[in-house]
Short mmCIF file of C-alpha atoms and ligand atoms in Angstrom, two decimals:
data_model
loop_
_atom_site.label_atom_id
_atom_site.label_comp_id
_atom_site.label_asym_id
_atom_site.label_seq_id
_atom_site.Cartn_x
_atom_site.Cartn_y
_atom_site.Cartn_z
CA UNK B 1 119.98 185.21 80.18
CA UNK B 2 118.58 181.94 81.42
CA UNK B 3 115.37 180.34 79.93
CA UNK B 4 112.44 181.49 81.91
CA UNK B 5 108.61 179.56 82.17
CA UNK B 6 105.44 180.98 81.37
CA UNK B 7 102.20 179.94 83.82
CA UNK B 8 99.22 181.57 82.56
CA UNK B 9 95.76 181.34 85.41
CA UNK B 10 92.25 180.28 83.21
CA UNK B 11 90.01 181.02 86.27
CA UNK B 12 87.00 179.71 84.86
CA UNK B 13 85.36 176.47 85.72
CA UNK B 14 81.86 175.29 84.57
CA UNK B 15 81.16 174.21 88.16
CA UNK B 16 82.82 174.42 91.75
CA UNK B 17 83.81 170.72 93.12
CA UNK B 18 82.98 170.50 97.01
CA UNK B 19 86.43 170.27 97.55
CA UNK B 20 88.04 172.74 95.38
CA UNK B 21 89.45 176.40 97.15
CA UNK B 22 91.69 177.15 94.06
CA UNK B 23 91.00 180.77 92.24
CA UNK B 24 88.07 179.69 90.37
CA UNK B 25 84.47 181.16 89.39
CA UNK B 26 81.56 179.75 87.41
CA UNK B 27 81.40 183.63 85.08
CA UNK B 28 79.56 184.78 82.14
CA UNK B 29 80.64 185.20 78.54
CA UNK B 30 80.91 188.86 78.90
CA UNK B 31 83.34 188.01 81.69
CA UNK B 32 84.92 185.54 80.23
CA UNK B 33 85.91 188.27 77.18
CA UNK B 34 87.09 191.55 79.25
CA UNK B 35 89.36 188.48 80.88
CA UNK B 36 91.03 187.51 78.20
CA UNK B 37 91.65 190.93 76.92
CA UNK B 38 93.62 191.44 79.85
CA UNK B 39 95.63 188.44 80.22
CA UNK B 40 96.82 189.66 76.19
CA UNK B 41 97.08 193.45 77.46
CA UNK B 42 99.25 191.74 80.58
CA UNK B 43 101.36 189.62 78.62
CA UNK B 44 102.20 192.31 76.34
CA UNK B 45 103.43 194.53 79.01
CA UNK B 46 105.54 192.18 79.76
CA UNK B 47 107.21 191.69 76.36
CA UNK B 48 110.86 190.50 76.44
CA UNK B 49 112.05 189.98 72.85
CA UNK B 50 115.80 188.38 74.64
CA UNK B 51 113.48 185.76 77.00
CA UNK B 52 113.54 182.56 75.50
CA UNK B 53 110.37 180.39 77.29
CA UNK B 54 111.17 176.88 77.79
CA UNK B 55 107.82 175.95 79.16
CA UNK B 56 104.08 177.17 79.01
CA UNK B 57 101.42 176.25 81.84
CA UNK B 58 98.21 176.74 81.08
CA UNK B 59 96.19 176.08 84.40
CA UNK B 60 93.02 176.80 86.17
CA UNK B 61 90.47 176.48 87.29
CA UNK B 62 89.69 175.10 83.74
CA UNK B 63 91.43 176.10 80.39
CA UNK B 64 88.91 174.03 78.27
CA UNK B 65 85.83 175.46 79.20
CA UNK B 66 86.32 178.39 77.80
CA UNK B 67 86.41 178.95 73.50
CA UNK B 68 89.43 177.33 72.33
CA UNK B 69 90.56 180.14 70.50
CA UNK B 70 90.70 182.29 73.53
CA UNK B 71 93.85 179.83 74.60
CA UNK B 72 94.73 180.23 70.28
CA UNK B 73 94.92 184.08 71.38
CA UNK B 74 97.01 183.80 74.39
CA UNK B 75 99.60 181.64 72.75
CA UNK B 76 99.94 184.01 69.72
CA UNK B 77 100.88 187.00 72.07
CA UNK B 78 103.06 184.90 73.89
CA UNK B 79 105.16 184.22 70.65
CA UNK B 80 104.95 188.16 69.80
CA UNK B 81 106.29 189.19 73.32
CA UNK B 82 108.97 186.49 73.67
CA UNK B 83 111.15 183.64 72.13
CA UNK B 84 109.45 180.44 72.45
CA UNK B 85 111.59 177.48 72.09
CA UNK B 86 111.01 175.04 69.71
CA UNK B 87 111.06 172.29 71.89
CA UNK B 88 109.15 174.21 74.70
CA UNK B 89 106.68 171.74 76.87
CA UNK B 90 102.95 173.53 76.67
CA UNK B 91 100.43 171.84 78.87
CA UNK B 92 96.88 172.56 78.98
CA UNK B 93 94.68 171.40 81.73
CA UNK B 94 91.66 169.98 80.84
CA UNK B 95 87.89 168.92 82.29
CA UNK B 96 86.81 165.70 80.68
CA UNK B 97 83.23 167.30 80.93
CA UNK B 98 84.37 170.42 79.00
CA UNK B 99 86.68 168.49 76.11
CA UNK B 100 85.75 167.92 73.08
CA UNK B 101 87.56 166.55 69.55
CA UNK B 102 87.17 169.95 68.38
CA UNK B 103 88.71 171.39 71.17
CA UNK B 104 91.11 169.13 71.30
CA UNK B 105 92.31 169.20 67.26
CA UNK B 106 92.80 173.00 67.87
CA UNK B 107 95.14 172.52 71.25
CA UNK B 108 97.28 170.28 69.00
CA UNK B 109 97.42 172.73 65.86
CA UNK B 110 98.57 175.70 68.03
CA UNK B 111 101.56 173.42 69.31
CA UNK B 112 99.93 172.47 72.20
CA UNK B 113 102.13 168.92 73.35
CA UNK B 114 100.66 167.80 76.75
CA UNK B 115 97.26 167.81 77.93
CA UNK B 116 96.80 167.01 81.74
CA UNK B 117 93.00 165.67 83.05
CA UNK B 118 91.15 166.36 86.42
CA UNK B 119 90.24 162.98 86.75
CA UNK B 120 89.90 162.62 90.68
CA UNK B 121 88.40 158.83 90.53
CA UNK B 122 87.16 156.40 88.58
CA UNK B 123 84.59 155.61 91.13
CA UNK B 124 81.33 156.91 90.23
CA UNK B 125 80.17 157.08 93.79
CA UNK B 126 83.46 158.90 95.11
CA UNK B 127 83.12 161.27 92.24
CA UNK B 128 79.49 162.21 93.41
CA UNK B 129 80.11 162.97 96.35
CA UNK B 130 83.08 165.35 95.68
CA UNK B 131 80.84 167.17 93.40
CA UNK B 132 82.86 166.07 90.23
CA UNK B 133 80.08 166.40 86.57
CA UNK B 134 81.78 163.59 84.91
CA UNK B 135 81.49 159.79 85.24
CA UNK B 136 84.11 157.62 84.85
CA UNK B 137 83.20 156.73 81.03
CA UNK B 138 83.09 160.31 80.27
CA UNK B 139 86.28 160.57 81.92
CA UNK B 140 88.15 157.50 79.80
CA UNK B 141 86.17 158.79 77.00
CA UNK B 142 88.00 161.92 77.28
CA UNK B 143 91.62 160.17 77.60
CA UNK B 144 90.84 158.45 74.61
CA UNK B 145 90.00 161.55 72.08
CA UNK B 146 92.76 163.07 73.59
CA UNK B 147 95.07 159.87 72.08
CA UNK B 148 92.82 160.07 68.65
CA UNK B 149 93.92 164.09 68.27
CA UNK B 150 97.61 163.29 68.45
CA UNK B 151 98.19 163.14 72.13
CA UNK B 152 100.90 161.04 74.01
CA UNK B 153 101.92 163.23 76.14
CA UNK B 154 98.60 162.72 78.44
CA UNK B 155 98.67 163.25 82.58
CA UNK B 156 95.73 162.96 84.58
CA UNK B 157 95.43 164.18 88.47
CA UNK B 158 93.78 161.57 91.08
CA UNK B 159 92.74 162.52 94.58
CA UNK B 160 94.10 160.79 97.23
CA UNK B 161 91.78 160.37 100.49
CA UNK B 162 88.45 160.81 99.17
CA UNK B 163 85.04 159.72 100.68
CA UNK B 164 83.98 156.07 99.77
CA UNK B 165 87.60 155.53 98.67
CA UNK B 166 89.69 152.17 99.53
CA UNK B 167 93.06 151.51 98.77
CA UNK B 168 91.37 148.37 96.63
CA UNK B 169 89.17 151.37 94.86
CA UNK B 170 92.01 153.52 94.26
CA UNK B 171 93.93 150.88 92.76
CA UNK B 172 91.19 149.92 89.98
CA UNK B 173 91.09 153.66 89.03
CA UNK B 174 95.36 154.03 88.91
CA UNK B 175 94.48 150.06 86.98
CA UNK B 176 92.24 151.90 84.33
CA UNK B 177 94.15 154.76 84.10
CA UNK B 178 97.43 152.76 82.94
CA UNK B 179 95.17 150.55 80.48
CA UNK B 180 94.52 153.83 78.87
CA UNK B 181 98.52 154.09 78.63
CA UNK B 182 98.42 157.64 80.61
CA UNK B 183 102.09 158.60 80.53
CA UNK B 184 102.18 160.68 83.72
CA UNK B 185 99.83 160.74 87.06
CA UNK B 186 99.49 163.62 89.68
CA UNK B 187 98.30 161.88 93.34
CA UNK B 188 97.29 164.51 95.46
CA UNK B 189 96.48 163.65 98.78
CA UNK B 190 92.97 165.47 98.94
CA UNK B 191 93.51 168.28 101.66
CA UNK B 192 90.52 169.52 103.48
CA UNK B 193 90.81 172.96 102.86
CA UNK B 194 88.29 175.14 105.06
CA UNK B 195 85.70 176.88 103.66
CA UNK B 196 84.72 174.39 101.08
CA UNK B 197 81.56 172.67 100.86
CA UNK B 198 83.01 169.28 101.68
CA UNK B 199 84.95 170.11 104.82
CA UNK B 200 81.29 171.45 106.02
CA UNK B 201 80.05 168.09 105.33
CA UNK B 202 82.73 166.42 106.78
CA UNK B 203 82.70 168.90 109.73
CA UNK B 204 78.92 168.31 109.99
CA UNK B 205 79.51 164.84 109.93
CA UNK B 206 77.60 164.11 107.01
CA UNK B 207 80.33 162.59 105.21
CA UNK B 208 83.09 161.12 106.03
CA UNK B 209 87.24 160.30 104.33
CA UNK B 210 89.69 158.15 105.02
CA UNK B 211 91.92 159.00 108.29
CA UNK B 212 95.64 160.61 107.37
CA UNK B 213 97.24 157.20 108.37
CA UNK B 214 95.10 155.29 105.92
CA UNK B 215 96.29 157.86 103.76
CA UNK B 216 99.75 157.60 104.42
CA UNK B 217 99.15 153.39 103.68
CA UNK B 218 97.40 154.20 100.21
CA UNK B 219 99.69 156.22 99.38
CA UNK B 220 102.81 153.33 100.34
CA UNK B 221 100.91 151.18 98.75
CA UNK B 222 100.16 153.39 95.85
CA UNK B 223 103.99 154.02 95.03
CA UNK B 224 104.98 150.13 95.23
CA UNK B 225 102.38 149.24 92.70
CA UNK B 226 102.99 151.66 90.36
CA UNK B 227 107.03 151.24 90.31
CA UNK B 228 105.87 147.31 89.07
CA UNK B 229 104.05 149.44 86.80
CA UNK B 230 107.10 151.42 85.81
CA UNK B 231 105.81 154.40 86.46
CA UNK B 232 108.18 155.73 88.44
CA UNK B 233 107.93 159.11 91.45
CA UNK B 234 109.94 161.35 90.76
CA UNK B 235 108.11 163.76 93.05
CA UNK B 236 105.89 163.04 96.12
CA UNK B 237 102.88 163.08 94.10
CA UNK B 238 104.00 163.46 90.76
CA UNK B 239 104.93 159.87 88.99
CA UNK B 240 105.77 158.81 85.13
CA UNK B 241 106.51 156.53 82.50
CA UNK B 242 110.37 157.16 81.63
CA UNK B 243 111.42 160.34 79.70
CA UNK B 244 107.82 161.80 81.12
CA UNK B 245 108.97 163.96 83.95
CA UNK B 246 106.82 167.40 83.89
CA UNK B 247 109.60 170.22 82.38
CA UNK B 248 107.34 173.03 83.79
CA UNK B 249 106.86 170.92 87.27
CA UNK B 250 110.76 170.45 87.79
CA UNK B 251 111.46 174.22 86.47
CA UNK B 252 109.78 174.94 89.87
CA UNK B 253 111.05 173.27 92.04
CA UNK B 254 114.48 174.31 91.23
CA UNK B 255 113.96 177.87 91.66
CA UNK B 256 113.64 178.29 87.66
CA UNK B 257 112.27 182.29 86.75
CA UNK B 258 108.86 182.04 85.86
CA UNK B 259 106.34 184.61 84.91
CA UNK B 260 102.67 183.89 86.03
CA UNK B 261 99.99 185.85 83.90
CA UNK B 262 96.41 186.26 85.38
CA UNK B 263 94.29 186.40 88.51
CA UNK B 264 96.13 185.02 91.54
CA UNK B 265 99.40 184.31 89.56
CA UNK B 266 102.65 184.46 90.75
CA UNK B 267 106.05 185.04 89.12
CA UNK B 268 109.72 184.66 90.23
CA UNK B 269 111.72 186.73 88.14
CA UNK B 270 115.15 188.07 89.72
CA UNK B 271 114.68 186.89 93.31
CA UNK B 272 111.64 189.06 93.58
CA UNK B 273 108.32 187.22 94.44
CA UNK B 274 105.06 189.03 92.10
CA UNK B 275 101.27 188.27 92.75
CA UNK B 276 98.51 189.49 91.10
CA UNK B 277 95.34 190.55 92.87
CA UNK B 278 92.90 187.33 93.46
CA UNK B 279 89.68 189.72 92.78
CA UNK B 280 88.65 189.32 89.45
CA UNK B 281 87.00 192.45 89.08
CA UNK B 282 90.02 194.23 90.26
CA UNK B 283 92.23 192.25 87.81
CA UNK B 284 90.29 193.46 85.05
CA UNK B 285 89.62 196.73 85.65
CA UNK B 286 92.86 198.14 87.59
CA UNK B 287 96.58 198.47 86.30
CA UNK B 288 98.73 195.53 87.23
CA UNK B 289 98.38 195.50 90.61
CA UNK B 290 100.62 192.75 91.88
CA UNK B 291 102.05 192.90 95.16
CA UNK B 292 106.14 192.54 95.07
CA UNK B 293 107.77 190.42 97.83
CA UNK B 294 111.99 190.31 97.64
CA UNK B 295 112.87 186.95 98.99
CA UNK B 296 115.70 186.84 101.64
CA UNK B 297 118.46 184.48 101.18
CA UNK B 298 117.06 182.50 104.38
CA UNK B 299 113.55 182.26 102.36
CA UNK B 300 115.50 180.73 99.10
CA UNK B 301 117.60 178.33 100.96
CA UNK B 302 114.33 177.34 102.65
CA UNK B 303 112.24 176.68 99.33
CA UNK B 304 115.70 174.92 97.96
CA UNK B 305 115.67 172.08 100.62
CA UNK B 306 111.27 171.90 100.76
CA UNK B 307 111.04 171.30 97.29
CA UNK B 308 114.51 169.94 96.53
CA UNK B 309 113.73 167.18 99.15
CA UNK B 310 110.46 166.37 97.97
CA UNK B 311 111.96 164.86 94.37
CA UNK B 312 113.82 162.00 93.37
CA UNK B 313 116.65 164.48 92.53
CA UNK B 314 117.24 165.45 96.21
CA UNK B 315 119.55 168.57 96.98
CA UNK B 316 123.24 169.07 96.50
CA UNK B 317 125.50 170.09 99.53
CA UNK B 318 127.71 172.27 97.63
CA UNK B 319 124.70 173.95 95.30
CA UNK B 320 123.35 174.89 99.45
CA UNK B 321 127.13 175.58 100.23
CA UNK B 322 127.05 178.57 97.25
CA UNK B 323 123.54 179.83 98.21
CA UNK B 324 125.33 180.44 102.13
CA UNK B 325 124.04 177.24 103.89
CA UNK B 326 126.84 174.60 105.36
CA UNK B 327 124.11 172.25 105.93
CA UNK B 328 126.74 169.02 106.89
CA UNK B 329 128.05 171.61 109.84
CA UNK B 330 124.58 173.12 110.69
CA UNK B 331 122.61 170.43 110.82
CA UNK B 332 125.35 167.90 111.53
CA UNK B 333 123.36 165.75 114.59
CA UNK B 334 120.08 165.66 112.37
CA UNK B 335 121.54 164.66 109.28
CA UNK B 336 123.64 161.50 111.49
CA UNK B 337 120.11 160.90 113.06
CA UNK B 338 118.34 160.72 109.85
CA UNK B 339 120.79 158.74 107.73
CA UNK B 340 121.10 156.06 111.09
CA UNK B 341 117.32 155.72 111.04
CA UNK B 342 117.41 155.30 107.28
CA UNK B 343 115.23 158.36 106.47
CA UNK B 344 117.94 159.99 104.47
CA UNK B 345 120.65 158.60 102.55
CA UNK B 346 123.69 161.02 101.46
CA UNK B 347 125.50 159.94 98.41
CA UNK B 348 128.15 162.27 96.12
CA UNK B 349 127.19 165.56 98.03
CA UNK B 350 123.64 164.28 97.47
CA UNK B 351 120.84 164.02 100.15
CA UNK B 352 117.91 162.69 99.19
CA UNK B 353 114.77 160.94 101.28
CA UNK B 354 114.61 157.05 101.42
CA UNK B 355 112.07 155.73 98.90
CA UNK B 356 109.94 154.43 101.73
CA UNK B 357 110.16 157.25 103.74
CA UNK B 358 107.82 159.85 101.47
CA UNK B 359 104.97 159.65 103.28
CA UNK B 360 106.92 161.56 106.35
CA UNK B 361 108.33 163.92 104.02
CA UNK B 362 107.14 167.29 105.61
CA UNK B 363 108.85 166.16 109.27
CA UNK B 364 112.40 165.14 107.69
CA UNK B 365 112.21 168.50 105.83
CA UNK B 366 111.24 170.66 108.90
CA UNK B 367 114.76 168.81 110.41
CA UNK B 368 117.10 170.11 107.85
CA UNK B 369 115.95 173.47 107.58
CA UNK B 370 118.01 176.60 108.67
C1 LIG J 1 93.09 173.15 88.29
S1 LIG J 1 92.64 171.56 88.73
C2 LIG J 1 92.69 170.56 87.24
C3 LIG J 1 91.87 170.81 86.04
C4 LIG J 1 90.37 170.97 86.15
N1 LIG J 1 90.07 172.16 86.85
C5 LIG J 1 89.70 169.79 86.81
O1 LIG J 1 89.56 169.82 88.02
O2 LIG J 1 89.31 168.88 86.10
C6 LIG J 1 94.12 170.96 89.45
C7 LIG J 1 94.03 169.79 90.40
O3 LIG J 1 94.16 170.20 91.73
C8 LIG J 1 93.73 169.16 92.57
N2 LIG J 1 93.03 169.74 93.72
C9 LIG J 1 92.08 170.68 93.73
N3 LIG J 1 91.65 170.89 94.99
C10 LIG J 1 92.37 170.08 95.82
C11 LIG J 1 92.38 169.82 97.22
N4 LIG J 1 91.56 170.45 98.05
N5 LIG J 1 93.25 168.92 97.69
C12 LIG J 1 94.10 168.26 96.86
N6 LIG J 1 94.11 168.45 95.53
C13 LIG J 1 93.25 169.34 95.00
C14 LIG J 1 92.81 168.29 91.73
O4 LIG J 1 93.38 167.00 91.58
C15 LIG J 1 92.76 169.02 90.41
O5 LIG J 1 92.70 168.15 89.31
S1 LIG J 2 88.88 171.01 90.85
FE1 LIG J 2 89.12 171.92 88.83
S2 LIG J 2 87.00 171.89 87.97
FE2 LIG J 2 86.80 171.59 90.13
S3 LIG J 2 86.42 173.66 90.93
FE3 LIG J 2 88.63 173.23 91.17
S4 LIG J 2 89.56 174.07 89.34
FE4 LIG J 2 87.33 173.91 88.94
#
């Protein structure tokens, strides 16, 4: 059997950012407990003793702001209910306003080996007004315990298209953020998701971000001056120092099984699509309740060429050919049109996008799909 990944969902955050729409709640302790006892209760009905796990996620909302030995828990029944691989990759995301050196001496001890940061800014002003509880020293603070405890292997996530932000801005954050010798950076652009406090600001036009085109120009400009960084993309918003490429990051995006433990998780195990109930009071107090979604050949070759076509890596022709899709006969005009206008370059059965070409990503990708 092939390796499989484990993402486990911490929905717990200390506060909600104005921008944030991700399965989250500020909860009490007595929550916090009956949640965990689940998430151990769900792993262990999962228990595979022949599933070897080649990477863990732990993601939220926020794993750190919860006790530390609540993630110490969750890690021990994960070795009891499968075979974790020596070398497995297990990331932790982390709040700098909820780490501490204790914390972060525990992550390490339990084999903990990458910590990733929800840094957003280094702008005090931007990171007000996205409703963010750090500043920027608490944030480098953070970075820095994180190296103290043992840490190399240190990402941090930065918003793209925030209010206050210039490209001139966003540069002396990314600026920082290397000085620190960060090995990895997420760059989301920030999307304006409804229902969240900010988008009724912005809607109310009380506030105000940067226009998608300046967007699109940070974001050029963003990739260009991190390559003479050497910190390479090899995803459209994922970018690293050599030999730092997320496992668990590239496991999805090339269709690897994963299981996903806790509220609002997903898995992919055997071409079948599982989530879990986004209620927390229903994930607690009913019996695995995910909904179960088979995915149609159409549906994998779709996923295969979105995500395949947002990395460096590209997608093969013949891997398409074996999942049922000629894509050089179907989509013979297109791929001529795109490889003329230098959008696409094909190379070895290879197509990939053209390195300047990433910020109209989404359009090339609706062109080659079945
Ligand atoms: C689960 S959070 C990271 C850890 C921790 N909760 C924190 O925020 O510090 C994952 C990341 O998603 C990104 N994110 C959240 N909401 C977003 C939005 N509306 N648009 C783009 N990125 C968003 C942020 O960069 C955030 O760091
Ligand atoms: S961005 Fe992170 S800390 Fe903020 S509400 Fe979302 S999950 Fe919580």
């Amino acid at each position: 059997m092939n390796d499989r990944m484990i993402y486990v969902h911490i929905p717990f955050c200390d506060s909600k950012c104005y921008y944030c729409n991700f399965c989250s709640f500020v909860s009490n302790d007595i929550v916090k407990k009956k949640y965990f006892e689940k998430l151990i209760k769900e792993i262990e009905h999962n228990s595979n003793k022949t599933v070897k796990i080649s990477s863990i996620y732990i993601g939220g909302g926020t794993p750190s702001c919860v006790d530390e030995k609540f993630i110490g828990e969750i890690l021990q029944q994960i070795k009891k209910s499968f075979i974790l691989k020596s070398n497995a990759e297990i990331t932790i995301e982390l709040n700098p306003c909820s780490t501490n050196i204790k914390k972060l001496k525990y992550y390490k001890e339990i084999g903990i080996n990458r910590v990733s940061f929800g840094i957003q800014s280094l702008n005090n002003k931007s990171l007000k007004l996205i409703g963010r509880k750090h500043n920027s020293k608490q944030a480098k603070m953070a970075i820095k315990i994180a190296k103290k405890c043992g840490f190399d292997n240190i990402s941090v996530d930065v918003l793209i298209g925030i209010p206050k932000q210039s490209f001139l801005k966003l540069k002396t954050t990314i600026k920082k953020l290397i000085k620190l010798n960060v090995k990895h950076l997420s760059c989301y652009m920030l999307i304006n998701e409804p229902n969240t406090k900010l988008t009724k600001m912005i809607n109310q036009k009380k506030i105000s971000v940067p226009s998608e085109d300046k967007c699109v120009i940070f974001y050029n400009k963003l990739f260009k001056y991190l390559k003479s960084k050497k910190i390479f993309r090899y995803e459209i918003s994922n970018f690293c120092k050599k030999g730092y490429e997320c496992i668990h990051n590239i496991g999805y995006w090339t269709l690897k099984e994963y299981y996903g433990f806790g509220v609002g998780a997903h898995s992919f195990i055997s071409n079948q699509r599982y989530s879990n109930t986004e209620n927390i009071f229903d994930y607690i107090n009913c019996d695995y309740n995910c909904e179960k979604e088979n995915l149609s050949d159409r549906e994998k070759i779709e996923e295969f060429i979105m995500l395949g076509l947002r990395t460096k890596y590209g997608i093969n022709i013949l891997d398409l050919k074996k999942m049922g899709f000629d894509i050089t006969k179907e989509k013979k005009d297109d791929i001529s049109f795109l490889i003329n206008n230098k959008f696409i370059t094909q190379k070895d059965d290879v197509i990939k996008i053209c390195e300047n070409k990433y910020g109209v990503a989404n359009q090339i990708i609706l062109k080659l799909l079945p």
